[in-house]
Coordinates of C-alpha atoms in Angstrom, one line a residue:
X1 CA -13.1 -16.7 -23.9
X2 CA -16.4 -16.7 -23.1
X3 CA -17.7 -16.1 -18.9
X4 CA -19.3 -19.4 -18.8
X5 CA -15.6 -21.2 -19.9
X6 CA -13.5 -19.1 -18.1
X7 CA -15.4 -20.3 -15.1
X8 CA -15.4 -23.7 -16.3
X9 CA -11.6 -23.2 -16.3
X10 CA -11.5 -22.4 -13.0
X11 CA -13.3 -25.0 -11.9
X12 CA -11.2 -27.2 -13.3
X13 CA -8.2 -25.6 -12.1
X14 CA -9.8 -26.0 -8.5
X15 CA -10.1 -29.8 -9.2
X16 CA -7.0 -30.5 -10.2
X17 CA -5.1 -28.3 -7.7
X18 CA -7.0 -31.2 -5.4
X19 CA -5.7 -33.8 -6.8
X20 CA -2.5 -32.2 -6.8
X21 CA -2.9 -32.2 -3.2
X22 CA -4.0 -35.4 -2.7
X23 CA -1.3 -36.8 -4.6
X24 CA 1.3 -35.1 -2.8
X25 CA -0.7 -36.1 0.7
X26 CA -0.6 -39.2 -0.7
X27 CA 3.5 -39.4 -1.5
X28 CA 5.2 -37.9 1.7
X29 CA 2.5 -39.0 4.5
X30 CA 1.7 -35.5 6.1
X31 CA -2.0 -35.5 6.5
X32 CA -2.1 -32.2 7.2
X33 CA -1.7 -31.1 4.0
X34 CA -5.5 -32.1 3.5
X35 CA -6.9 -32.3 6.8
X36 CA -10.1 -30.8 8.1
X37 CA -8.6 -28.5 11.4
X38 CA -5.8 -27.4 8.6
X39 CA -9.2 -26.5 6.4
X40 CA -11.0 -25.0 9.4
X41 CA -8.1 -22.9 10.6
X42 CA -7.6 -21.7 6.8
X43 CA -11.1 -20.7 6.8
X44 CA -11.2 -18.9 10.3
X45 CA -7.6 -16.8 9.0
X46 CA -8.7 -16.1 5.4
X47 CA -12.2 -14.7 6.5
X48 CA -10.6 -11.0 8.0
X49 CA -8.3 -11.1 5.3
X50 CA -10.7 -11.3 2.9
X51 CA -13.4 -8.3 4.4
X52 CA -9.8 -6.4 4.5
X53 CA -9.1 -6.9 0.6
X54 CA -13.3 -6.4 -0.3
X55 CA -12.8 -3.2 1.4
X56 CA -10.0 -2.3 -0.9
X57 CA -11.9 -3.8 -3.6
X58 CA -14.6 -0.9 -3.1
X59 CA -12.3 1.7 -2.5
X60 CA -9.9 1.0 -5.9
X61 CA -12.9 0.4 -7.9
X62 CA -13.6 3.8 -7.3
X63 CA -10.6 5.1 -8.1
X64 CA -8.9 5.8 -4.7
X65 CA -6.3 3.7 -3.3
X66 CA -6.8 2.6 0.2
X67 CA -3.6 1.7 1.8
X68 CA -5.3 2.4 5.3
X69 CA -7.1 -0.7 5.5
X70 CA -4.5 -1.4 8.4
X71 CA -5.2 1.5 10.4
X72 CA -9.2 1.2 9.5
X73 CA -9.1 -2.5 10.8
X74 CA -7.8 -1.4 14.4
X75 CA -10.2 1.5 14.6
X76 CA -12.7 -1.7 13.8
X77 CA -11.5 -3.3 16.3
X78 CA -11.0 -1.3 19.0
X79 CA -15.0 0.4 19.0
X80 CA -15.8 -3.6 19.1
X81 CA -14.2 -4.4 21.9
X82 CA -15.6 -0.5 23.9
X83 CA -18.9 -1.5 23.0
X84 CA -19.1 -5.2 22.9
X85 CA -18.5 -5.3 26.8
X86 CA -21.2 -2.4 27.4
X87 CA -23.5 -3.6 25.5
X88 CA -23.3 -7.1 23.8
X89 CA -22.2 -8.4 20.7
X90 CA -24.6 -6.5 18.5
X91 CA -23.5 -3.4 19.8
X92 CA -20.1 -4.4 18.7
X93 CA -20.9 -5.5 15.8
X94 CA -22.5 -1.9 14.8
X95 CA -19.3 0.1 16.4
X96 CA -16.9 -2.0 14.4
X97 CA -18.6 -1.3 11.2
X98 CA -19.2 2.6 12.7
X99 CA -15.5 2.5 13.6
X100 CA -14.1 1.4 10.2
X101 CA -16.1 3.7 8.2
X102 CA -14.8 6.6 10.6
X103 CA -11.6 6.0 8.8
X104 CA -12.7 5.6 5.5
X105 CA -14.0 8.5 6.1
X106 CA -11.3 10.3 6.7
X107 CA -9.7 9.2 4.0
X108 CA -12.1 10.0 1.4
X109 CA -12.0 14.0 2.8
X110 CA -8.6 13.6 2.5
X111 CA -8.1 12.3 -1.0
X112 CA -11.5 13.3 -2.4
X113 CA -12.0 16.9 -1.8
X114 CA -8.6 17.6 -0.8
X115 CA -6.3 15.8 -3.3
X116 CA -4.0 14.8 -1.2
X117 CA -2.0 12.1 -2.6
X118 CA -3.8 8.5 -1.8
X119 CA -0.6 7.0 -0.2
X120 CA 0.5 9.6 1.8
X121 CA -3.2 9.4 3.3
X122 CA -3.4 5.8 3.7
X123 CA -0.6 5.7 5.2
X124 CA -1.3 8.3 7.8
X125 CA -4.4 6.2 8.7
X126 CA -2.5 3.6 9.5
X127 CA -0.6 5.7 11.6
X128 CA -3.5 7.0 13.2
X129 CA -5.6 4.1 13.9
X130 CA -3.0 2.4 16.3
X131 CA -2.1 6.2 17.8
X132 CA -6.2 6.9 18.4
X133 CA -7.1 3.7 20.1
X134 CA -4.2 3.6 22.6
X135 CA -5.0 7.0 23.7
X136 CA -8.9 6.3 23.6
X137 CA -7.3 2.8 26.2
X138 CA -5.4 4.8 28.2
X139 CA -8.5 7.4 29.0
X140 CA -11.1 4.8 29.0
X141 CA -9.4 2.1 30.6
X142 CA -7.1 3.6 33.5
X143 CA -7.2 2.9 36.8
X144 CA -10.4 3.6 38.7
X145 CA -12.5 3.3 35.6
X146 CA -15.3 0.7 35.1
X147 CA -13.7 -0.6 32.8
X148 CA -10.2 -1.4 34.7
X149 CA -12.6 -3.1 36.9
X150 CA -14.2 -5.1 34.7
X151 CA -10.6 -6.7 33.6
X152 CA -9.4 -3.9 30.8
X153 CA -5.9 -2.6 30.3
X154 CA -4.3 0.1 28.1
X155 CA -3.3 -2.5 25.6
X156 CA -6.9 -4.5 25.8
X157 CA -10.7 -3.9 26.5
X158 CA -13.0 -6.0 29.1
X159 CA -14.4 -9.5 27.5
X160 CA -17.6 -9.0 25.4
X161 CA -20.7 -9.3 27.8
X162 CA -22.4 -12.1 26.6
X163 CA -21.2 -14.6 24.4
X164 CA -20.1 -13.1 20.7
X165 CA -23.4 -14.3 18.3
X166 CA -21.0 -16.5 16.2
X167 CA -23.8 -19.6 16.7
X168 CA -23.3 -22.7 14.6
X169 CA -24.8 -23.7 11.2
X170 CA -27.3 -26.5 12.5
X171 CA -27.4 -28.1 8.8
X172 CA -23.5 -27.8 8.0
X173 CA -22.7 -28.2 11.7
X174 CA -24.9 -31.0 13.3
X175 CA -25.8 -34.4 12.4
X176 CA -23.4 -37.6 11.5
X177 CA -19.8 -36.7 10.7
X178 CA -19.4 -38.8 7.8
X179 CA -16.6 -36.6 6.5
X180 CA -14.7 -37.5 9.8
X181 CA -15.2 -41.4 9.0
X182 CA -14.1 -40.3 5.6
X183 CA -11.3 -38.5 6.6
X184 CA -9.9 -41.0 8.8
X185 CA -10.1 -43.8 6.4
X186 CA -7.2 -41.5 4.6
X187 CA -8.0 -43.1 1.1
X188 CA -6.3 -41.4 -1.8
X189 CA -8.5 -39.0 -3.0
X190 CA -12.1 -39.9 -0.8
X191 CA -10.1 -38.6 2.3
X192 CA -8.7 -35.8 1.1
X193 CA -12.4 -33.8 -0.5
X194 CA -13.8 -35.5 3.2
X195 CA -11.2 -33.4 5.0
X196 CA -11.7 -30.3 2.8
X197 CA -15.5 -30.3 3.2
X198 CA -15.5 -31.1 6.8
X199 CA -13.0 -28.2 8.0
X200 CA -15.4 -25.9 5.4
X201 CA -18.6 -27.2 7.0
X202 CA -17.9 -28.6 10.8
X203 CA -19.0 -25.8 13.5
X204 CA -19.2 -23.3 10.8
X205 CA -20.9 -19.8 12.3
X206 CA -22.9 -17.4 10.9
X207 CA -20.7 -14.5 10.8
X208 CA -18.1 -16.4 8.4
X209 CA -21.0 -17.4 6.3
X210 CA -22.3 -14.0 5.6
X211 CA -18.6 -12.7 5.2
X212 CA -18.6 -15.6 2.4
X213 CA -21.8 -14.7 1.3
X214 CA -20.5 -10.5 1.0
X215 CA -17.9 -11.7 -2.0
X216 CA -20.9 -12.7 -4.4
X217 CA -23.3 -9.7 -3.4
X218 CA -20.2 -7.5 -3.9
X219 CA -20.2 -9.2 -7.8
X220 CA -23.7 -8.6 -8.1
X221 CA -23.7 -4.8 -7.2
X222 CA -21.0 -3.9 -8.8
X223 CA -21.0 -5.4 -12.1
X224 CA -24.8 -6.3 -12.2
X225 CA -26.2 -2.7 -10.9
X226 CA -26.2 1.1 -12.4
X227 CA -24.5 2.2 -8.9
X228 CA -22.3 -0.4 -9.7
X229 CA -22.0 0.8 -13.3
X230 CA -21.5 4.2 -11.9
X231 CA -18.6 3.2 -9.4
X232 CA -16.6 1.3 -12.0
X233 CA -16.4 4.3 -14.2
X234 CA -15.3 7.0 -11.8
X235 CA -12.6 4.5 -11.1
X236 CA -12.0 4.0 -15.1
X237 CA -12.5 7.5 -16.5
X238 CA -14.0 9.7 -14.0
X239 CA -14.4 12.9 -16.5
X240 CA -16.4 10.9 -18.9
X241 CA -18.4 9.9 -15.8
X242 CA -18.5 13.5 -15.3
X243 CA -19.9 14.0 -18.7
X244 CA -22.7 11.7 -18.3
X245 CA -24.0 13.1 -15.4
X246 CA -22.7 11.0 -12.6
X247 CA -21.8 12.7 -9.2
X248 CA -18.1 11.6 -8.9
X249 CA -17.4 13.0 -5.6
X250 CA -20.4 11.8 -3.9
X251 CA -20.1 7.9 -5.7
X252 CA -15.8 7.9 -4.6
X253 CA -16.9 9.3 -0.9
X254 CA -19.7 6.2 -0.5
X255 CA -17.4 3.8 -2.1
X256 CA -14.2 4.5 0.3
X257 CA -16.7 4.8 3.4
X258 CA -18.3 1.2 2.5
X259 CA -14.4 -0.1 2.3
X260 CA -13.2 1.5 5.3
X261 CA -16.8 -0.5 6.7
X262 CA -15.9 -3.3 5.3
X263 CA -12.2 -3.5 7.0
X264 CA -13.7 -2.5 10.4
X265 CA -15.8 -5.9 10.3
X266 CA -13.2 -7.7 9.4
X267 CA -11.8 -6.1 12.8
X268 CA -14.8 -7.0 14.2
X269 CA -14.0 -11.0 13.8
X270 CA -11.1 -10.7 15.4
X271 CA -12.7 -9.7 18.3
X272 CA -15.6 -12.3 18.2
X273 CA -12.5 -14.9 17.4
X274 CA -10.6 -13.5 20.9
X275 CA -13.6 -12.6 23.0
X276 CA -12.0 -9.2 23.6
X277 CA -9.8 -6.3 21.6
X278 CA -6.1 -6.5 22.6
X279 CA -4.1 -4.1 21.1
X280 CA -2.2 -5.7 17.7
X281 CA -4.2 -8.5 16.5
X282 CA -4.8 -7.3 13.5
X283 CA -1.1 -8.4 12.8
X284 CA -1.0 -7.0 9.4
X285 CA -3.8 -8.5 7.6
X286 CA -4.9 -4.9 6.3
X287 CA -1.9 -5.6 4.6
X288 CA -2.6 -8.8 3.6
X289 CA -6.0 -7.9 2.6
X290 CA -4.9 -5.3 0.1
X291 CA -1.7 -8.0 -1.3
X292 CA -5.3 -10.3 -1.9
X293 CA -7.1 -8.2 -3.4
X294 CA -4.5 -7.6 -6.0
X295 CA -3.6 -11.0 -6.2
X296 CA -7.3 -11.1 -7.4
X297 CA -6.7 -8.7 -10.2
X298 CA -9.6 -6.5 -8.4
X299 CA -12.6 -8.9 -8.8
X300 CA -14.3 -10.7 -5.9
X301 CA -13.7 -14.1 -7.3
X302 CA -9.7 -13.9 -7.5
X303 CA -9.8 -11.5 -4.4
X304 CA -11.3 -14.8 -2.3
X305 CA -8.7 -17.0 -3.8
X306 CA -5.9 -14.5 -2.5
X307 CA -7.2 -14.8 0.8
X308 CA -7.5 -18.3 0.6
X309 CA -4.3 -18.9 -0.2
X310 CA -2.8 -16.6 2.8
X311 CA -5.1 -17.9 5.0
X312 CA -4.1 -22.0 4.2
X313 CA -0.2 -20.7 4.3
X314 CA -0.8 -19.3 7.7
X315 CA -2.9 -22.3 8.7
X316 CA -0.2 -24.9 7.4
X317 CA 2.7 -22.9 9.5
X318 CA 0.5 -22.9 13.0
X319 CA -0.4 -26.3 12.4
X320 CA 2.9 -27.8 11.6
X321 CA 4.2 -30.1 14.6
X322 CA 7.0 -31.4 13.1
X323 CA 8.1 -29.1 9.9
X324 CA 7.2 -32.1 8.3
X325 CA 4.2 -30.6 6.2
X326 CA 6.8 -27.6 5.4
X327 CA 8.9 -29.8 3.9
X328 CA 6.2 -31.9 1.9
X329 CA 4.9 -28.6 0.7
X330 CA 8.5 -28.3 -1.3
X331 CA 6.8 -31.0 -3.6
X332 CA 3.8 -29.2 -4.1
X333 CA 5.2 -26.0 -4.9
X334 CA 7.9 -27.8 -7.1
X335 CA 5.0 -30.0 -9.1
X336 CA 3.1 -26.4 -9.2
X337 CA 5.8 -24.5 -11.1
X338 CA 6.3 -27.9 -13.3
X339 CA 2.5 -27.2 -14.4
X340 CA 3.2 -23.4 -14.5
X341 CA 6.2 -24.1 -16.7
X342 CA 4.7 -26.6 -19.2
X343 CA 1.8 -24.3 -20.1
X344 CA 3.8 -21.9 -21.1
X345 CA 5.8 -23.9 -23.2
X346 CA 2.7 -25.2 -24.8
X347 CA 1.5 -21.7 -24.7
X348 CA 4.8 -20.1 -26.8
X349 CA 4.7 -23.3 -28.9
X350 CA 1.2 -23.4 -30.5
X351 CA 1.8 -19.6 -31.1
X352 CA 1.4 -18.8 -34.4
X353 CA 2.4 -15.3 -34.8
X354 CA 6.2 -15.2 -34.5
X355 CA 6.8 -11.6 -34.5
X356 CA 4.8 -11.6 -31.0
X357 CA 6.7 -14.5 -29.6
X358 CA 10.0 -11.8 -30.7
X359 CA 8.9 -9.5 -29.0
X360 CA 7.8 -11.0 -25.9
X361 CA 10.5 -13.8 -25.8
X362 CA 12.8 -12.3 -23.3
X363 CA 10.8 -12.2 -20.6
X364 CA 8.8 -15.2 -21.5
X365 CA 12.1 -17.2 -21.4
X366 CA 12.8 -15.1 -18.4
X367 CA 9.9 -16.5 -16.4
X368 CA 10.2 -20.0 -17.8
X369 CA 13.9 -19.9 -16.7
X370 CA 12.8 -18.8 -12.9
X371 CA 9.7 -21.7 -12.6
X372 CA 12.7 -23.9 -14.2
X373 CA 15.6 -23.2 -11.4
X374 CA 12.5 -23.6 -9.0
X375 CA 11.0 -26.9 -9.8
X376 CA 14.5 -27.9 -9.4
X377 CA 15.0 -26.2 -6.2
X378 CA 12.4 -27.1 -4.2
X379 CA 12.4 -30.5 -5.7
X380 CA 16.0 -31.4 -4.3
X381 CA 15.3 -29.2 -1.2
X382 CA 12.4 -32.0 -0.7
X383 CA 14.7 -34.5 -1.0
X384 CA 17.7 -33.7 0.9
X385 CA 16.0 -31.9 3.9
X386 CA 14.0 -33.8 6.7
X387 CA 13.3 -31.3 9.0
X388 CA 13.6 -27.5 9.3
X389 CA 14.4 -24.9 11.8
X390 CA 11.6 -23.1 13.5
X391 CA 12.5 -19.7 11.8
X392 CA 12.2 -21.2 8.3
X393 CA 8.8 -23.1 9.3
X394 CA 7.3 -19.7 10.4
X395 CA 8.9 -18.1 7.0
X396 CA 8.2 -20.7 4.2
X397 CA 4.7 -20.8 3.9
X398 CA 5.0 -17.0 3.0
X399 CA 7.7 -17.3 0.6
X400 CA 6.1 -20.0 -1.4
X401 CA 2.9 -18.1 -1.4
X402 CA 5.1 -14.7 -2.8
X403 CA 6.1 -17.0 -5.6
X404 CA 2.3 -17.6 -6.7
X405 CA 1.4 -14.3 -6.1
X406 CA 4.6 -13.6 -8.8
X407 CA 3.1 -15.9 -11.2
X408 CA -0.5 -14.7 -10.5
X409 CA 1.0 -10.9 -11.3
X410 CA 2.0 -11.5 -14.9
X411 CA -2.3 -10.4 -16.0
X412 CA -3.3 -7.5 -13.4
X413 CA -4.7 -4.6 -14.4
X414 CA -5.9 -1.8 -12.3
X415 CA -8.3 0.3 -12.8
X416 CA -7.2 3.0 -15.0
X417 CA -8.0 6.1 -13.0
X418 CA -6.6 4.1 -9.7
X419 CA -5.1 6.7 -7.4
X420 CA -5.4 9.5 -10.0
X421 CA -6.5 12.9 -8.2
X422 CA -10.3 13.9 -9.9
X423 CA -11.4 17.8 -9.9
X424 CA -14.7 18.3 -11.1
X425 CA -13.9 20.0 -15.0
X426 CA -10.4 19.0 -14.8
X427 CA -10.0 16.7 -17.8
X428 CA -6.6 14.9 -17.6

């Protein structure tokens, strides 16, 4: 399949996943399936998500696993908010980015010219970040300091002096809101793309655009570039790199400082979003970020459809009044995993090389069997349940989302040298 089809293919996927939505919007009534706040919130969560999983991206590309994006998003986060309310936004924009690198840093001396093994060091920048930035809070902002007066805390810095530079779009932003008229006339269909565009589009600011706008320049460098060239083989087959005169070390240390960038701006929106830092709102989405980004079989394109799809779970859970759009979401996962499970019956059907289907068939019918029980599952739980408790409203979303992300996992593949520890000469 050809690049042009296979993005024909998802463009078509796009569209009917849509209408899917549309239809189901349609059936049960909950307008909040399609609605433009449910589309703007999605946005506004999937945005630090996704600069979390683009700095994983870099990182894995290169060959090092970066499990730290957690702890690299709090440093972010934290040398915002210390130099935001000194300073100004710009200035926090510059230590967030600084701050995040810090840790990528750290974790490229680590696992670069140390060798220590990628998780263990991820995962000791995760404990680090939290452990460094409440100790930087409780000498910075104590009692008696400037900063205590100026409204800071151990577990959160002063506001940002000056408004955060997160200005409005005047195109996308300003003018007549015919996508609310559209949206409100709640026509099959018209009403649904109105409500889409308008929550993509309505008081839109800069800094989301250019994080948007960081997923194609990401493409561009790395698979339309010699670094790029360079940085995709030490994360394939770093010896042969080696052998062709490429500086492994110096390509994996600019690659996992760039990520650890990367996550530390994703901090960075969190403070613009909040005004301040306050210790935890990251809330896991280094985590997240990194369950994206594989999600996205470690391209740009799929990583931005992982955070997408966290970020509209999230949004459908805080925006749910009722659990009524929980509940009408049973539908749409049901009628998903219907799809799912036709195409691979056509799929095993049109095959024409039986020893294949063999081989594979057990855990073909395996799969088929699971999307089965589950069309029928959430089909019936649609039916039979009007309204569920608050702890399965806040859990749901998640759960139906781990169900794509175990269809989406069935054609991942990592880069070959992922997480393998490179010496110079060492051929493996």
């Amino acid at each position: 399949m050809t690049r042009v089809s296979k993005y024909h293919v998802a463009l078509i996927g796009v569209a009917a996943l849509i209408l899917l939505m549309s239809l189901v919007r349609f059936v049960t009534g909950q307008d909040d399936l399609t609605s433009s706040g449910t589309f703007a919130a999605a946005l506004m969560l999937a945005v630090p998500i996704g600069l979390a999983g683009l700095g994983g991206l870099w990182a894995e590309r290169a060959g090092v696993v970066n499990i730290g994006l957690e702890g690299m998003m709090v440093l972010g986060t934290w040398f915002a908010g210390w130099a935001g309310y000194q300073w100004g936004p710009v200035a926090a924009l510059l230590a967030g980015l600084l701050g995040g690198a810090l840790g990528g840093l750290i974790h490229a001396i680590a696992t670069v010219s140390f060798g220590v093994d990628h998780i263990i060091s991820g995962v000791a920048i995760n404990l680090l970040g939290p452990g460094v930035t409440r100790f930087l809070s409780e000498v910075l902002y104590k009692n008696g300091t400037p900063a205590a007066d100026a409204g800071a805390g151990i577990t959160g810095s002063p506001a940002i002096s000056g408004h955060p530079w997160t200005p409005s779009l005047p195109v996308l932003s300003d003018g007549p809101d015919v996508f609310g008229w559209l949206e409100s006339t709640r026509w099959f269909l018209v009403a649904d793309l109105a409500g889409i565009l308008r929550g993509l589009t309505h008081n839109v600011n800069i800094l989301v655009v250019l994080a948007v706008l960081l997923l194609p320049l990401t493409f561009y460098v790395l698979w339309h570039t010699s670094f790029g060239l360079r940085l995709r083989s030490a994360g394939e087959n770093p010896w042969a790199a080696e052998s062709l005169g490429v500086n492994v070390y110096r390509i994996k240390y600019i690659a996992v400082v760039i990520s650890g960038a990367f996550a530390g701006l994703g901090g960075v929106f969190l403070v613009f979003v909040s005004n301040k830092y306050v210790e935890g709102q990251t809330q896991g989405r280094g985590f997240i970020g990194l369950a994206a980004m594989i999600f996205g079989n470690w391209r740009p394109g799929g990583l931005a459809a992982g955070a997408s799809l966290f970020g509209y779970a999230e949004a459908l859970k805080l925006r749910d009044s009722g659990s009524g759009t929980i509940v009408s979401f049973f539908l749409f996962g049901a009628v998903l995993l219907l799809g799912y499970l036709v195409l691979r019956v056509r799929r095993m059907l049109a095959s024409d090389q039986p020893a294949e289907v063999v081989t594979r068939g057990t855990k073909d019918y395996t799969l088929m069997a699971v999307a089965a029980a589950g069309v029928v599952v959430l089909f019936w739980l649609w039916l039979t349940v009007e309204e569920l408790p608050g702890e399965l409203v806040f859990v749901t979303p998640h759960v139906l989302t781990l169900l794509v992300l175990l269809v989406a996992s069935q054609r991942l593949r990592m880069p070959k040298a992922d997480g393998v520890s490179y010496r110079r000469g060492e051929q493996h």
